[in-house]
Coordinates of C-alpha atoms and ligand atoms in Angstrom, one line a residue:
M27 CA -20.4 10.1 11.8
K28 CA -19.2 9.1 8.4
V29 CA -15.5 9.8 8.0
R30 CA -14.0 10.4 4.6
S31 CA -11.6 7.5 3.7
D32 CA -8.7 9.9 2.7
I33 CA -8.9 11.7 6.1
A34 CA -9.1 8.3 8.0
H35 CA -6.1 7.0 6.0
L36 CA -3.9 10.0 6.9
L37 CA -5.1 9.9 10.6
H38 CA -4.2 6.2 10.8
N39 CA -0.8 7.0 9.4
G40 CA -0.1 9.4 12.3
H41 CA -0.3 12.7 10.6
S42 CA -1.3 15.9 12.5
N43 CA -4.6 17.7 12.0
T44 CA -2.8 20.7 10.5
H45 CA -0.9 18.5 8.0
I46 CA -4.0 16.7 6.9
A47 CA -6.1 19.9 6.6
Q48 CA -3.3 21.4 4.4
Q49 CA -2.9 18.3 2.3
L50 CA -6.6 17.8 1.6
D51 CA -7.4 21.5 1.6
I52 CA -10.1 21.2 4.3
H53 CA -10.6 23.0 7.6
R54 CA -8.8 21.6 10.6
R55 CA -12.0 21.2 12.6
H56 CA -13.2 18.6 10.0
V57 CA -10.0 16.7 10.7
A58 CA -10.4 17.1 14.5
A59 CA -14.0 15.8 14.3
A60 CA -12.9 12.8 12.2
R61 CA -10.1 12.1 14.7
K62 CA -12.6 12.1 17.6
A63 CA -15.0 9.8 15.7
L64 CA -12.2 7.3 15.0
H65 CA -10.8 7.6 18.6
I66 CA -7.3 8.4 17.4
P67 CA -5.3 10.4 19.9
N68 CA -3.7 13.7 18.9
T69 CA -0.2 13.7 17.6
G70 CA 1.9 15.3 20.2
V71 CA 5.6 15.4 21.0
G72 CA 7.1 12.1 19.9
G73 CA 4.4 11.5 17.3
R74 CA 5.6 10.6 13.8
K75 CA 6.3 13.7 11.9
P76 CA 4.8 13.9 8.5
A77 CA 7.2 13.8 5.6
A78 CA 7.7 17.2 4.0
S79 CA 8.7 15.9 0.6
P80 CA 9.3 12.6 -1.2
E81 CA 13.0 12.9 -0.3
D82 CA 12.0 13.2 3.4
M83 CA 9.9 10.1 3.1
F84 CA 12.7 8.3 1.4
W85 CA 15.1 8.9 4.3
Q86 CA 12.5 7.9 6.8
R87 CA 12.4 4.4 5.1
V88 CA 16.1 3.8 4.8
T89 CA 18.6 2.3 7.2
L90 CA 22.2 3.5 6.6
A91 CA 24.7 0.7 6.9
P92 CA 28.2 1.5 8.2
D93 CA 29.8 0.4 4.9
G94 CA 27.9 3.1 3.0
H95 CA 25.0 1.1 1.7
A96 CA 21.5 2.2 2.4
L97 CA 19.0 -0.6 3.0
W98 CA 15.3 -0.1 2.2
K99 CA 13.0 -1.0 5.0
G100 CA 9.9 0.2 3.3
H101 CA 7.4 -1.5 1.0
R102 CA 8.4 -3.3 -2.2
N103 CA 6.0 -3.9 -5.1
S104 CA 5.4 -7.2 -6.8
N105 CA 8.5 -6.8 -8.9
G106 CA 10.6 -6.3 -5.8
C107 CA 11.1 -2.6 -6.6
P108 CA 11.3 -0.4 -3.4
V109 CA 8.4 2.0 -3.6
F110 CA 6.4 4.3 -1.3
R111 CA 3.3 6.5 -1.6
Y112 CA 3.5 10.2 -1.1
Q113 CA 0.5 12.5 -1.6
K114 CA -1.4 9.8 -3.4
R115 CA 1.4 9.1 -5.9
A116 CA 3.6 6.0 -6.1
W117 CA 7.3 6.8 -6.0
S118 CA 10.2 4.5 -6.8
A119 CA 12.9 4.8 -4.0
Y120 CA 15.6 4.2 -6.7
R121 CA 14.3 7.2 -8.7
I122 CA 14.3 9.5 -5.6
A123 CA 17.7 8.3 -4.5
F124 CA 19.0 9.1 -8.0
L125 CA 17.4 12.5 -8.0
I126 CA 19.0 13.3 -4.6
R127 CA 22.5 12.5 -5.8
H128 CA 22.4 13.7 -9.4
G129 CA 19.7 16.4 -9.4
R130 CA 18.1 15.1 -12.6
D131 CA 15.6 12.5 -13.5
P132 CA 17.2 9.1 -14.4
E133 CA 17.2 7.6 -17.9
G134 CA 16.0 4.1 -18.2
R135 CA 16.2 1.7 -15.3
V136 CA 17.8 2.7 -12.1
R137 CA 19.8 0.0 -10.2
A138 CA 22.2 -0.2 -7.4
G139 CA 25.7 -0.2 -9.0
C140 CA 27.4 -1.5 -5.8
G141 CA 26.3 -5.1 -6.3
R142 CA 23.9 -5.1 -3.4
D143 CA 20.4 -5.5 -4.9
E144 CA 18.6 -4.2 -1.8
C145 CA 20.7 -1.0 -1.7
V146 CA 19.1 2.4 -2.4
A147 CA 22.1 4.6 -1.4
P148 CA 21.9 7.8 -3.5
D149 CA 25.7 7.5 -4.1
H150 CA 25.3 3.9 -5.3
V151 CA 22.4 4.1 -7.8
E152 CA 23.0 4.3 -11.5
D153 CA 20.9 5.0 -14.5
R154 CA 21.5 3.9 -18.1
R155 CA 23.4 7.1 -19.0
I156 CA 25.9 6.4 -16.2
R157 CA 26.3 2.7 -17.0
E158 CA 27.0 3.6 -20.6
R159 CA 29.6 6.1 -19.6
V160 CA 31.4 3.7 -17.3
E161 CA 31.4 1.1 -20.1
S162 CA 32.9 3.5 -22.6
I163 CA 35.6 4.4 -20.1
Y164 CA 36.5 0.7 -19.7
D165 CA 36.5 0.4 -23.5
S166 CA 38.9 3.2 -23.9
I167 CA 41.2 1.8 -21.2
F168 CA 41.2 -1.8 -22.3
G169 CA 40.7 -1.1 -26.0
R170 CA 37.6 -3.3 -26.4
Ligands
ZN221 ZN1 25.3 0.1 -1.9

């Protein structure tokens, strides 16, 4: 039996039949047949739960440090930017972290403002608008 590559990919990533069927808009029995053909056991209790949203997937790939930093344990692209794929789209972990904390899309580049390059803590990431505001506050204090 020939298995569609997108079904095979999601099966290998540990998703359930129901989740894959919903995501690809196909019937569950197609997924079940593909699972059988590829000899992949059913996801039961203890199987990896599929992420319900990009935010969910972000948290699954983060290790919270006791000092408040959040360390990225997921993939990084060739520029070193923490990224992940969700529903066939590439997402920047910085962007999602920013969205979680600020509820809006960032402007310009998002970076960790805490001095730890590998940190993606939503409380620590800053976009251009925030950096400029901080600079103008410093300017008004120190009269630069
Ligand atoms: Zn940090």
